[in-house]
Coordinates of C-alpha atoms in Angstrom, one line a residue:
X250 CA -59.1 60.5 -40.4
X251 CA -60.3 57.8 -42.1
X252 CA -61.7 58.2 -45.6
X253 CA -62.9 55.5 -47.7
X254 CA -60.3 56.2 -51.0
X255 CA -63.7 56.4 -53.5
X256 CA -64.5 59.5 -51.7
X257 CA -63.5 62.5 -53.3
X258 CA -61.1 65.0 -51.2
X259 CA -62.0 68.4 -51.1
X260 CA -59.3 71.0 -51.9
X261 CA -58.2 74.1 -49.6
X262 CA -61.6 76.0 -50.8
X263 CA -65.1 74.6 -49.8
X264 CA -68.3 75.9 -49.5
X265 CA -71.3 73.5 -48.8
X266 CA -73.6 75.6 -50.7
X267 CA -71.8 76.0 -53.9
X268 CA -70.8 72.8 -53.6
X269 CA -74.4 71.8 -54.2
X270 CA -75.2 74.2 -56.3
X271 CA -72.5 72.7 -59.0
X272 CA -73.5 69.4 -58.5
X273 CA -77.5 70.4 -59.8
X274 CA -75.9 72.7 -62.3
X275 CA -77.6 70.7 -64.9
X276 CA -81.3 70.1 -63.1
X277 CA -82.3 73.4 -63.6
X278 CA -86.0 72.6 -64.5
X279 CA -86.4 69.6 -62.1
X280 CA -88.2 69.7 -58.5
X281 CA -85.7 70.1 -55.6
X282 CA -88.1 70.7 -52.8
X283 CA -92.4 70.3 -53.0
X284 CA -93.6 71.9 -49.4
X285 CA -97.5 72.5 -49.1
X286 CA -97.4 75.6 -51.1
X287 CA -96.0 74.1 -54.4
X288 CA -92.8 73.2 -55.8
X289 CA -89.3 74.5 -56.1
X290 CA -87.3 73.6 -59.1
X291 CA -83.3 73.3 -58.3
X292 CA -82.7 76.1 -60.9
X293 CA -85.3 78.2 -58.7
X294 CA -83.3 77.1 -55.4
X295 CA -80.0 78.4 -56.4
X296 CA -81.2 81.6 -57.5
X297 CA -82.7 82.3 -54.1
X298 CA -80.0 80.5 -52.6
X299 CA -77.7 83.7 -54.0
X300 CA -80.4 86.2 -53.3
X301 CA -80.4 85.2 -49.6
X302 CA -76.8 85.4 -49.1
X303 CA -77.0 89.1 -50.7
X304 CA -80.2 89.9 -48.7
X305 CA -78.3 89.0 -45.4
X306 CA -74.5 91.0 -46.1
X307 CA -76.4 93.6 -47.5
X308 CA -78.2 94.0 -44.1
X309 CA -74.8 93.8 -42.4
X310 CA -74.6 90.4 -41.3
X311 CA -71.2 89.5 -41.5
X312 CA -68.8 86.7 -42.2
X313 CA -69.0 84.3 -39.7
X314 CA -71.8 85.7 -37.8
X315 CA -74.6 83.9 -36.5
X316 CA -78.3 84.1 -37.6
X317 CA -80.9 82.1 -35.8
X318 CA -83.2 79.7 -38.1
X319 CA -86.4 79.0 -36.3
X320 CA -88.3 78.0 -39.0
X321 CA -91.3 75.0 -40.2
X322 CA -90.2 72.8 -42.8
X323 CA -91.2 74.3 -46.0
X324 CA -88.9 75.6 -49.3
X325 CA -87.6 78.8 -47.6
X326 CA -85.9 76.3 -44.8
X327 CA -83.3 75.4 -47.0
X328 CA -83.5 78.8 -48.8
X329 CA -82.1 80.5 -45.8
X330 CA -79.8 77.9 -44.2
X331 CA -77.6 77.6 -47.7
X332 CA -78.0 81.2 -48.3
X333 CA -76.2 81.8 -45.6
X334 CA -73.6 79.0 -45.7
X335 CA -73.1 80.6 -49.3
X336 CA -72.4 84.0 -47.9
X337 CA -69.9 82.3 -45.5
X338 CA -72.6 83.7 -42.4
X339 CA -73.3 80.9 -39.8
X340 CA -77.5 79.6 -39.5
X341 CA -78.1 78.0 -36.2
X342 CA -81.1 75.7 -37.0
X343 CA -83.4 75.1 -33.6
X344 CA -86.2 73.4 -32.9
X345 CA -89.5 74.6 -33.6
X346 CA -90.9 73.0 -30.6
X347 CA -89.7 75.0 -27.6
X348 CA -90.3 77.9 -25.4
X349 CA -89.8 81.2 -25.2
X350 CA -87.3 81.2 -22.7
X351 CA -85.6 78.4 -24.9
X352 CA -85.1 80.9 -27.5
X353 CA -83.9 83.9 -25.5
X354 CA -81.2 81.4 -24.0
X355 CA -80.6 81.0 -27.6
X356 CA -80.2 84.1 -29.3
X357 CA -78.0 85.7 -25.8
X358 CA -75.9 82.0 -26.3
X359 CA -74.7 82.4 -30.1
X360 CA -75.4 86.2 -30.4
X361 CA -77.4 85.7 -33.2
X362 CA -77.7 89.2 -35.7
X363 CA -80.8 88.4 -37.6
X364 CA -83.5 85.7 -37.0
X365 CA -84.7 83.8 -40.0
X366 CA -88.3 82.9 -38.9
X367 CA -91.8 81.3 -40.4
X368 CA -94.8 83.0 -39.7
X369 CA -96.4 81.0 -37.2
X370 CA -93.8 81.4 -34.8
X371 CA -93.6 85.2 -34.8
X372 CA -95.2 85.5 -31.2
X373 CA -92.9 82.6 -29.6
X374 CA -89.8 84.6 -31.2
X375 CA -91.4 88.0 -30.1
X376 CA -91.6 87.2 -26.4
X377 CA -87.7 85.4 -26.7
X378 CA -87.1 89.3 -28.0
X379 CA -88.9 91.0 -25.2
X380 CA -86.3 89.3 -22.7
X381 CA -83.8 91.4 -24.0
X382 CA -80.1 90.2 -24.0
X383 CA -79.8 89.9 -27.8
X384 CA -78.3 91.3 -30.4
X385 CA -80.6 90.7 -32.9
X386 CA -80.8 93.7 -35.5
X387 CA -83.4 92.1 -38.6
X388 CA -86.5 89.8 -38.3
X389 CA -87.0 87.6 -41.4
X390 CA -90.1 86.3 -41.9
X391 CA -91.1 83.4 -44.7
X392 CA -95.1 82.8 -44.8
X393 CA -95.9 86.5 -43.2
X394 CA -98.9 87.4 -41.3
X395 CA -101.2 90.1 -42.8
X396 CA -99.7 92.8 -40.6
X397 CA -96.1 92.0 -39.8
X398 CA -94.5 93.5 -36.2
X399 CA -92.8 96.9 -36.7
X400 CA -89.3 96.2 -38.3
X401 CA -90.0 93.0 -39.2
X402 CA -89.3 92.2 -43.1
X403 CA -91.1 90.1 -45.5
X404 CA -88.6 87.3 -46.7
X405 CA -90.3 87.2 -50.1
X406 CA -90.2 91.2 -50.3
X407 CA -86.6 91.2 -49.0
X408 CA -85.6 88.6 -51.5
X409 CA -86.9 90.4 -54.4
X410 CA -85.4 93.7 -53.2
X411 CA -81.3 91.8 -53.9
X412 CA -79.9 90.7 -57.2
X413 CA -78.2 87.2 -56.8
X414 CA -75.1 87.1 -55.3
X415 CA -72.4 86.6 -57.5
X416 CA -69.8 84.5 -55.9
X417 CA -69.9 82.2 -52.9
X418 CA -68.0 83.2 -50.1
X419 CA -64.3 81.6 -50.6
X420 CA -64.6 79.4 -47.2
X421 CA -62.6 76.8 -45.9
X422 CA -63.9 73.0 -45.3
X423 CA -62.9 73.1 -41.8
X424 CA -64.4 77.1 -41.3
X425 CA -67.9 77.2 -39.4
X426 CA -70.9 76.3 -41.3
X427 CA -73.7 76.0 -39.2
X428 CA -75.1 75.1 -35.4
X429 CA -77.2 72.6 -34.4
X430 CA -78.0 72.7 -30.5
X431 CA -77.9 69.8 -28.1
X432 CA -79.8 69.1 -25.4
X433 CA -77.7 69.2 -21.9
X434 CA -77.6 67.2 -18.8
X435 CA -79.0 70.0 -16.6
X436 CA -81.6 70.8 -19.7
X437 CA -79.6 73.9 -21.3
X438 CA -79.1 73.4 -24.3
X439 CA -75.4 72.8 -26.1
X440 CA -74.6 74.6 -29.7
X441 CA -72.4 72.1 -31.4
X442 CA -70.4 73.6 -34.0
X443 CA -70.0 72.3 -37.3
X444 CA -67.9 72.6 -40.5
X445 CA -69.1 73.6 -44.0
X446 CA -67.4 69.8 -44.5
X447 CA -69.1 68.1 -42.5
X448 CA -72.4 68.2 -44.2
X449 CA -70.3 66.4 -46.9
X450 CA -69.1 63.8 -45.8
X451 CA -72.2 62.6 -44.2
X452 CA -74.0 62.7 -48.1
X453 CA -70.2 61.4 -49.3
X454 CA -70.1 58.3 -46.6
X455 CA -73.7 56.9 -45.8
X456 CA -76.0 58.7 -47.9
X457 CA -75.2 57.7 -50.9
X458 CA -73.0 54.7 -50.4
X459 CA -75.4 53.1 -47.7
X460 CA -78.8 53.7 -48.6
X461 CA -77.5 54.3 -52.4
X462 CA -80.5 57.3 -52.8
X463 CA -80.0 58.7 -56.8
X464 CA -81.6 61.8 -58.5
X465 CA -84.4 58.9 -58.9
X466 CA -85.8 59.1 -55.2
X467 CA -88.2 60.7 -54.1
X468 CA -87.1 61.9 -50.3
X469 CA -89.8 62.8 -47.1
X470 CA -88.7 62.8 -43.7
X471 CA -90.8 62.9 -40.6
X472 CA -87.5 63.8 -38.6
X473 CA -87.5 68.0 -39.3
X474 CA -85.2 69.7 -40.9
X475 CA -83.7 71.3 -37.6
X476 CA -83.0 68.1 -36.1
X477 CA -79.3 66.5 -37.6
X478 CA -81.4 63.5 -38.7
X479 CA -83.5 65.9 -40.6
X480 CA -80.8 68.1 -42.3
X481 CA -79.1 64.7 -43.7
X482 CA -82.4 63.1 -44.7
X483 CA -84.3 66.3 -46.6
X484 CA -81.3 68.6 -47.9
X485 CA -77.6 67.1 -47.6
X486 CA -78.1 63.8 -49.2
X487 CA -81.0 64.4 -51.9
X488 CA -78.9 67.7 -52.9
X489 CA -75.7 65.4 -53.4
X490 CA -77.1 62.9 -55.6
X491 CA -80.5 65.7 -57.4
X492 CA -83.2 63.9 -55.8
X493 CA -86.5 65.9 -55.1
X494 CA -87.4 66.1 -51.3
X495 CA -91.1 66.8 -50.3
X496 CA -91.3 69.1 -47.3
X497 CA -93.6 69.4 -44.6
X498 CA -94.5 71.8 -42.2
X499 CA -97.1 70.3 -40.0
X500 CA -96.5 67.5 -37.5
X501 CA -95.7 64.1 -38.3
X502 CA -98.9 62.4 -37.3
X503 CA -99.1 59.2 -39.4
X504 CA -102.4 60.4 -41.1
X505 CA -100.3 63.7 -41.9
X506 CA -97.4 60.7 -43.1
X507 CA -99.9 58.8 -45.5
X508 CA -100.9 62.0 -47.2
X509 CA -97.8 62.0 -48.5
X510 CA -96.7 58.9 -49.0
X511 CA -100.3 57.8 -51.2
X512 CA -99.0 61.3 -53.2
X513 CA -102.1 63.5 -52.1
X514 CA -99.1 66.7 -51.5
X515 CA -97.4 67.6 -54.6
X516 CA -98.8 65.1 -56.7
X517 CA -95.7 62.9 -55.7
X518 CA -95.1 59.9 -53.6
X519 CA -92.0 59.1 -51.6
X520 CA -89.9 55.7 -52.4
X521 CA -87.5 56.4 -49.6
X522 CA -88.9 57.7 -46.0
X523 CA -87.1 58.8 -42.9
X524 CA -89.1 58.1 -39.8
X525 CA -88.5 56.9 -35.8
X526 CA -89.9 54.1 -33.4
X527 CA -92.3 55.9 -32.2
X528 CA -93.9 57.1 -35.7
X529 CA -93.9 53.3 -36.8
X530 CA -95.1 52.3 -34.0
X531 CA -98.3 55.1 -34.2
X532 CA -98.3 54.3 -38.4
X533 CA -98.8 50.0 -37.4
X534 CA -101.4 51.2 -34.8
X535 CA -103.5 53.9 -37.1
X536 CA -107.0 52.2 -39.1
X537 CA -105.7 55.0 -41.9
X538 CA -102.4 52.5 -42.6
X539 CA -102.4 52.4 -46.2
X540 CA -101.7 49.1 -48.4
X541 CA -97.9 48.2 -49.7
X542 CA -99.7 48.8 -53.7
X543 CA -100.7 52.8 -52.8
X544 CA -97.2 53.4 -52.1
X545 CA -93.8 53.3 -53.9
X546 CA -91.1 53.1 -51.0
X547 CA -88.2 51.3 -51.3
X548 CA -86.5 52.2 -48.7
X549 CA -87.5 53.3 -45.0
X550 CA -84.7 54.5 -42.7
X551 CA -85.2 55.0 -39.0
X552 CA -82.9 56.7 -36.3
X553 CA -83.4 58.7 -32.8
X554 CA -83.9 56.0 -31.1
X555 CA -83.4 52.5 -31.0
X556 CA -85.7 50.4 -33.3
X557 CA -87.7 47.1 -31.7
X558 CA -87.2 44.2 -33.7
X559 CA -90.8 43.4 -33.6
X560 CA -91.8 46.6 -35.1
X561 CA -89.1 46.4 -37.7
X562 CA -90.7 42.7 -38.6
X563 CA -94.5 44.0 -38.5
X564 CA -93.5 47.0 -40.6
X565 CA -91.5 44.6 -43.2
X566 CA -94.8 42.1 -42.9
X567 CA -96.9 44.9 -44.1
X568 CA -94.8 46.8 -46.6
X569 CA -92.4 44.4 -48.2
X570 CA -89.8 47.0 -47.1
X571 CA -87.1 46.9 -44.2
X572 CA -86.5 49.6 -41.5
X573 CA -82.9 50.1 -41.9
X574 CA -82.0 51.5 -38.2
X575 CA -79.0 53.0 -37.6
X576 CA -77.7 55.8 -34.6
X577 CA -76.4 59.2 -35.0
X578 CA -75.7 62.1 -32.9
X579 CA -75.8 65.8 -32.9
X580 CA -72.5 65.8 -32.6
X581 CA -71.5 63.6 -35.2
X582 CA -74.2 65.3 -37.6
X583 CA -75.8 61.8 -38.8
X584 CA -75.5 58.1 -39.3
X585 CA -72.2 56.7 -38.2
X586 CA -73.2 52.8 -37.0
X587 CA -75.9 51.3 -39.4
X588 CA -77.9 48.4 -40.6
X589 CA -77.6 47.8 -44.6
X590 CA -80.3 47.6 -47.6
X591 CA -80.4 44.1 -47.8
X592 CA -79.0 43.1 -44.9
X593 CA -80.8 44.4 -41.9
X594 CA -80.7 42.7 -38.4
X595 CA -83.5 43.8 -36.5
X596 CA -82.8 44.2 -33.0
X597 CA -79.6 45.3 -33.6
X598 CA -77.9 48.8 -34.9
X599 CA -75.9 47.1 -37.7
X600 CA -72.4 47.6 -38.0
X601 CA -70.0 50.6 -38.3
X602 CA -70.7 52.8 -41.4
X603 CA -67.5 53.1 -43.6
X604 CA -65.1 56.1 -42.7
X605 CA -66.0 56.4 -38.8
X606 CA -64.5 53.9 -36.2
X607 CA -66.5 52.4 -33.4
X608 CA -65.1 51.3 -29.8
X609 CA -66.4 50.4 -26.8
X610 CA -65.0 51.5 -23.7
X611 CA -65.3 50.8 -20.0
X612 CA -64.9 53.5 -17.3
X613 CA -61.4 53.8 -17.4
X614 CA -61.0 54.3 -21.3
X615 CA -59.9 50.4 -22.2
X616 CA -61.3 48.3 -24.8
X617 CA -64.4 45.9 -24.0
X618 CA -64.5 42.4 -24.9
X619 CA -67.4 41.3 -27.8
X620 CA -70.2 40.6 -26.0
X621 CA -70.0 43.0 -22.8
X622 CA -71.6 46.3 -22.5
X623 CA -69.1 49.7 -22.9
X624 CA -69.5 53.2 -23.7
X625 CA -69.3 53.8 -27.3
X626 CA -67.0 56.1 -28.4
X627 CA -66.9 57.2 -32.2
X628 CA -64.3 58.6 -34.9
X629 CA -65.1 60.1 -38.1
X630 CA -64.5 63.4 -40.2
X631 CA -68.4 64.8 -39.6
X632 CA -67.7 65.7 -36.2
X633 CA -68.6 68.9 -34.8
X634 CA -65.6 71.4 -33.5
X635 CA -66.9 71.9 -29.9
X636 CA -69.6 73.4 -28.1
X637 CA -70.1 76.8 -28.2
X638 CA -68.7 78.9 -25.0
X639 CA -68.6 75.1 -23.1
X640 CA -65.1 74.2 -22.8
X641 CA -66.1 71.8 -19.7
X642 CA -68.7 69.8 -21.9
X643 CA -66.3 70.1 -25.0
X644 CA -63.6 68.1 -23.6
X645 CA -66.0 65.4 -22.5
X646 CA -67.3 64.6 -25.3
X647 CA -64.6 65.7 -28.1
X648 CA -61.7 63.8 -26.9
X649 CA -58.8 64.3 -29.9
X650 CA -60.5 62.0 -33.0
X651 CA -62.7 60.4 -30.6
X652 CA -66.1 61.6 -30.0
X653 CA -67.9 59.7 -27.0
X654 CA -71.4 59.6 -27.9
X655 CA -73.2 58.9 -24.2
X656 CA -74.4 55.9 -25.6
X657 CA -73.7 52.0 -24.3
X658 CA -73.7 48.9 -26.8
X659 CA -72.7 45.6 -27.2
X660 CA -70.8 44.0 -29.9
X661 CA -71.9 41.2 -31.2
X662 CA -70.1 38.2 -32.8
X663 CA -71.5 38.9 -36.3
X664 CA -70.0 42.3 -35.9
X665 CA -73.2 44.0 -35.5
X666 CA -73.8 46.0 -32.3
X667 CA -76.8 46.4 -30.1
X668 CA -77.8 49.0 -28.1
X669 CA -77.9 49.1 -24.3
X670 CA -78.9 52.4 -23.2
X671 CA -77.5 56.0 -22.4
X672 CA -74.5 56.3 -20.2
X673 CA -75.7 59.2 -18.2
X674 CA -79.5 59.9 -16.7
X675 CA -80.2 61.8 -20.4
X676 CA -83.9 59.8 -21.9
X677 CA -84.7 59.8 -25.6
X678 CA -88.1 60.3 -26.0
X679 CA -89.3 60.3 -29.3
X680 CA -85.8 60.8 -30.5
X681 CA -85.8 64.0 -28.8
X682 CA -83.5 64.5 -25.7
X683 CA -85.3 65.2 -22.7
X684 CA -83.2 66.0 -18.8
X685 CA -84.8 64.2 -15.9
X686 CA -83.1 67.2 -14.2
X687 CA -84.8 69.8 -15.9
X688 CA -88.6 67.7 -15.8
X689 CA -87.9 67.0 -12.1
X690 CA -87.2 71.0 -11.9
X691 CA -90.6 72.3 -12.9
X692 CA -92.1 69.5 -10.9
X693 CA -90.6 71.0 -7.4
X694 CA -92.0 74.4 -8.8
X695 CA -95.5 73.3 -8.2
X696 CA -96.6 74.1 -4.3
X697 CA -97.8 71.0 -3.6
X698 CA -94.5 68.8 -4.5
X699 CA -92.2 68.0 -2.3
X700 CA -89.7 65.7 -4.5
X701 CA -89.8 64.4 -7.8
X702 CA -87.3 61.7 -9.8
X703 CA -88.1 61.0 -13.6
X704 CA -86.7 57.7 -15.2
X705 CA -87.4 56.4 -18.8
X706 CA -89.3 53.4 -18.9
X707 CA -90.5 51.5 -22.2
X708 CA -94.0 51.0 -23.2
X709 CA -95.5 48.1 -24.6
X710 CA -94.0 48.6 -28.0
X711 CA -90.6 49.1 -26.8
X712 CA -90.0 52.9 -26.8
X713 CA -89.3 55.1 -23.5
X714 CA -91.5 57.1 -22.1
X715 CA -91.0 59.7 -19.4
X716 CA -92.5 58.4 -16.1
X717 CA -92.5 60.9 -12.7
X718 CA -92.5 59.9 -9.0
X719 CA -93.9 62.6 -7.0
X720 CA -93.7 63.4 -3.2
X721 CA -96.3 65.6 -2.5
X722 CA -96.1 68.1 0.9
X723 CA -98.2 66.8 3.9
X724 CA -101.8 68.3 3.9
X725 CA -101.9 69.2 0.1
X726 CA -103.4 67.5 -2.9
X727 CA -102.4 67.2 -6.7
X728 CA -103.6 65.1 -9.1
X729 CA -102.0 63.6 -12.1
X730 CA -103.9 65.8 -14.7
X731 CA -103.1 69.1 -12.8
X732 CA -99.2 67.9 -12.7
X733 CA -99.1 67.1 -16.2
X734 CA -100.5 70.4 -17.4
X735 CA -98.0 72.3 -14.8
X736 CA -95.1 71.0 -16.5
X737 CA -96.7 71.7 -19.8
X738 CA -97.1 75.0 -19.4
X739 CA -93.5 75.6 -18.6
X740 CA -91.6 73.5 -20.3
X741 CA -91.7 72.3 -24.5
X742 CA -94.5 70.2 -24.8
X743 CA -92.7 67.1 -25.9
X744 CA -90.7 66.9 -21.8
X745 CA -94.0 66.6 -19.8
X746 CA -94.3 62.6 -17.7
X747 CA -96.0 60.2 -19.4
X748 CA -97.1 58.6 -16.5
X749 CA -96.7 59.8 -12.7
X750 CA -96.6 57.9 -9.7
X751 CA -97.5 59.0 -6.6
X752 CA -94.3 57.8 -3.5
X753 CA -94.3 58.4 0.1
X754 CA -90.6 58.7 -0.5
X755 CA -87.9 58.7 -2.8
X756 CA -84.8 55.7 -2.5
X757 CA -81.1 57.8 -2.0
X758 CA -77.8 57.2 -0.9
X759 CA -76.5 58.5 2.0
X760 CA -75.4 61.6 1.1
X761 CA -78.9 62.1 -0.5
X762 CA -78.7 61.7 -3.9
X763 CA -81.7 60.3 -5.5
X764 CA -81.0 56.1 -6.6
X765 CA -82.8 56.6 -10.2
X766 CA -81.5 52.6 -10.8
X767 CA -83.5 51.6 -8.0
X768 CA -86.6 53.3 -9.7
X769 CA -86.3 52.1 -13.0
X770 CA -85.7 48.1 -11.1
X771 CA -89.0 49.0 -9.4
X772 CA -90.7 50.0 -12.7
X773 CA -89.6 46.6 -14.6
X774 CA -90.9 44.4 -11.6

C-alpha cells in the first residue's frame, strides 16, 4: 500500500481508542468536545471512554460484536463509539435521519446486541424493535426521557454503575472497528466494514498533512458524526492532533451554523468548519450571514458533493477564506482526491491526496487519456474490508487494492481532476445518497400512479435536486403536494422529489426499460 515514509507504521497491536487516548495523555484539563449541554475535557473523555467499554462487556457484549449507535451529535456520541472500539466491541454508526423500517433492516442486517441511543429517538428505535428479528438484549440511552421504556438503561446511570476499564482490548489494526452503512442501488442499505486502522490513516494522511489542523483549532462540522465525513471532521482528526471539537445536535440550518461560528455555544468560535454545497449555498442566501470580523475561520472544508466554482468564489469574496473541496466515500472512510490550503482550484476536486492512487478507467478496466471522462477507481490503506453479508456488491466495488468509487472525472492537464457525475443512476442530494429505485418505489405505491422515473437535475446554484415524472392512471387525480407528502411519509424525509412533473408517458427501450438519459436531456433543454 502506499504510505507516505513520514507516516508512522503501526506495530502488530492497534487499537483506535487507545491510540487516542495516548496521544491526549497530557491534555487532561483541556476541552475535547463542547455539545449544547457543556463541555468535556479530554481527561473527562478517556475516563468515560473506559467506563463505556466496561459498561458494555459487563452486560455481555462481546468481542467483536456489534452495537448499533443511533445517536444526535452531542459528547456521549464519541463516548460510546470509542468505548466500544476500546473494548474491541464493533459500533455501527447510522444515520439519525431514517425510518423505522430502516432501522429494523439494520439491527436484523449486523445483529446488533445492544443499541446505543439519544433520547429523542427512543420511539423511532422502539417501533424498529416492535418488528422483531433482532437480537438486541440492552437499550442505552444518553439524554433520557423522564420515564424511560421498561428495560431501557440510563447511559449516565449505567456509566456510573462501572469502574474504568483497565486495559484496552489487545486488537489488531486490520481487526473490525466499526460500520458505517451505505446507501444501495435498489435503496437497502450496504454496512461497509472498517478496520480500527483505518480511522488512522485518514487523521495520519489528509487530516493533518492537508488541512494541517493542530491542538490550536477549534473544529465544527455540519456533516454528522454518523456520516464518514463527519467521523473524520469531529473525532478522528481533532483527537490526533488535541484540538477541541464543538458538537451539535440539531440540524444544520445556517442560522443554527452562525450560532456557532459568532461563538454564542460554548463560548467558543470555530477557525476551521466542515460544511457541503448545499449548506453554502443556504449560508450565501440567509439575511443572518454574519461578517468575516465576527468570525475566526481559517479554514472551511467542503465534501458530499461536488462544490460550484461560483459558490466557492462568493464564499471566498465574503470571508477571505477558501472552500477547500475534496471527495470521499463511505468506503474509503474520508478524503482521498483534494484541493489544497493555498492552492484551491474551484471547479475542480484538486488533485490525489498523498498515500491513495487515483485512475480513471473506461468500461473495460483500461486507463483513460487526460482530458476524457472514466470511472474513477481509488487505492489507499483506509479502505473498508467489504460489505457486510454482500459478497455480490463486495467484489464490485473492492477489486484487490482498488476500490471503484461509482464516481466519473476528468483529469486535467494541471493534474487536477473534475468531476463528471456518478457512474450508475445513484443521486447525491445534499451529500446524502438517495436511489431513484427506491423514490420511484413509493411513488407506484400511491393508487393513483401509474409510472414514475426520478433523475437528479441541478438547481440554480449548481446542486442536484431530486425531480419525479409521474404517469398517473386514467380517470384519477393527484396533485404535486399530495405526492410529495406520500413519499414523505414513507420514506426518510431527505428522499422525497423536489420537483414532479406530470408525463403522459415515460421514454424506454424496447425491452421496456425506462431511458433516464433521455429525461435528464429533456430536463437541461
Amino acid at each position: 500500500m502506499n504510505h507516505p515514509e513520514s507516516v508512522p507504521q503501526l506495530g502488530a497491536h492497534f487499537n483506535f481508542a487507545q491510540h487516542l487516548i495516548t496521544r491526549n495523555s497530557g491534555r487532561a484539563a483541556k476541552a475535547a468536545f463542547i455539545d449544547d449541554q457543556g463541555a468535556l475535557s479530554f481527561g473527562e473523555l478517556e475516563q468515560r471512554i473506559r467506563r463505556m467499554a466496561a459498561a458494555l462487556l459487563a452486560l455481555g457484549v462481546r468481542r467483536e460484536e456489534r452495537v448499533l449507535l443511533l445517536m444526535h451529535d452531542c459528547c456521549d456520541w464519541p463516548v460510546s463509539f470509542l468505548g466500544a472500539l476500546y473494548a474491541g466491541i464493533v459500533p455501527v454508526a447510522v444515520n439519525t435521519l431514517l425510518t423505522a423500517d430502516d432501522y429494523a433492516y439494520m439491527l436484523q442486517n449486523s445483529r446488533a446486541q445492544a443499541v446505543l441511543v439519544s433520547g429523542a429517538l427512543l420511539p423511532t428505535l422502539q417501533a424498529a424493535l416492535d418488528q422483531g428479528g433482532h437480537e438486541v438484549k440492552h437499550v442505552i440511552v444518553s439524554n433520557p426521557p423522564a420515564e424511560l421504556p421498561a428495560g431501557a438503561l440510563a447511559m449516565e446511570a449505567l456509566l456510573a454503575q462501572h469502574a474504568p476499564l483497565n486495559e484496552a482490548t489487545p486488537t489488531r489494526p486490520d481487526d473490525p472497528g466499526f460500520w458505517l452503512y451505505s446507501s444501495g442501488s435498489t435503496g437497502r442499505p450496504k454496512g461497509a466494514l472498517h478496520t480500527h486502522a483505518n480511522a488512522y490513516w485518514t487523521a495520519e494522511l489528509y487530516g493533518t498533512p492537508v488541512l494541517g489542523l493542530t491542538e490550536r483549532d477549534v473544529c465544527f462540522s455540519a456533516a454528522k458524526l454518523f456520516f464518514a465525513y463527519g467521523l473524520g471532521n469531529a473525532l478522528s482528526f481533532p483527537l490526533s492532533v488535541g484540538a477541541t471539537t464543538i458538537l451539535m445536535a440539531e440540524r444544520p440550518t445556517p442560522d443554527a451554523t452562525f450560532k456557532r461560528w459568532i461563538g454564542e455555544v460554548g463560548g467558543v468560535k470555530p477557525t476551521v468548519f466542515f460544511g457541503a454545497p448545499t449548506g453554502f449555498a443556504g449560508m450565501l442566501a440567509s439575511p443572518a450571514l454574519p461578517a468575516k470580523k465576527d468570525t475566526q475561520l481559517r479554514l472551511v472544508s467542503s465534501a458530499g458533493e461536488a462544490l460550484p466554482s461560483e459558490l466557492g468564489e462568493r464564499f471566498t469574496a465574503h470571508f477571505g477564506v477558501e472552500i477547500v473541496d475534496g471527495i470521499g466515500s463511505t468506503e474509503m472512510l474520508h478524503v482521498y482526491l483534494s484541493n489544497r490550503p493555498g492552492q484551491v482550484r474551484y471547479g475542480t476536486t484538486g488533485y490525489p491526496v498523498p498515500g491513495y492512487d487515483i485512475e480513471l478507467r473506461d468500461e473495460d478496466q483500461r486507463a483513460v487519456p487526460e482530458g476524457e471522462l472514466g470511472d474513477l477507481y481509488v487505492r489507499g490503506p483506509s479502505a473498508a474490508v467489504m460489505y457486510w453479508g454482500n459478497r455480490e456488491k463486495s467484489r464490485e466495488t473492492f477489486l484487490g487494492d482498488w476500490t471503484k468509487s461509482g464516481d466519473k472525472y476528468v483529469r486535467n492537464a494541471d493534474g487536477t481532476y473534475t468531476y463528471g457525475g456518478r457512474s450508475d443512476d445513484m443521486l447525491k442530494v445534499s451529500g446524502i445518497y438517495v436511489s431513484p429505485f427506491e423514490v420511484e418505489s413509493t411513488l407506484v405505491q400511491h393508487p393513483a400512479v401509474l409510472e414514475a422515473a426520478v433523475i437528479g437535475v441541478n438547481d440554480e446554484q449548481g446542486l442536484t435536486k431530486t425531480k419525479a415524472f409521474v404517469v398517473l392512471k386514467p380517470g384519477t387525480e393527484a396533485t404535486e403536494a399530495d405526492l410529495k407528502a406520500f413519499v414523505k411519509e414513507r420514506l426518510a424525509p431527505f428522499k422525497y422529489p423536489r420537483h414532479i412533473e406530470f408525463v403522459t408517458d415515460l421514454p424506454k427501450t424496447a425491452t421496456g426499460k425506462i431511458q433516464r438519459f433521455k429525461l435528464r436531456e429533456q430536463s437541461v433543454k
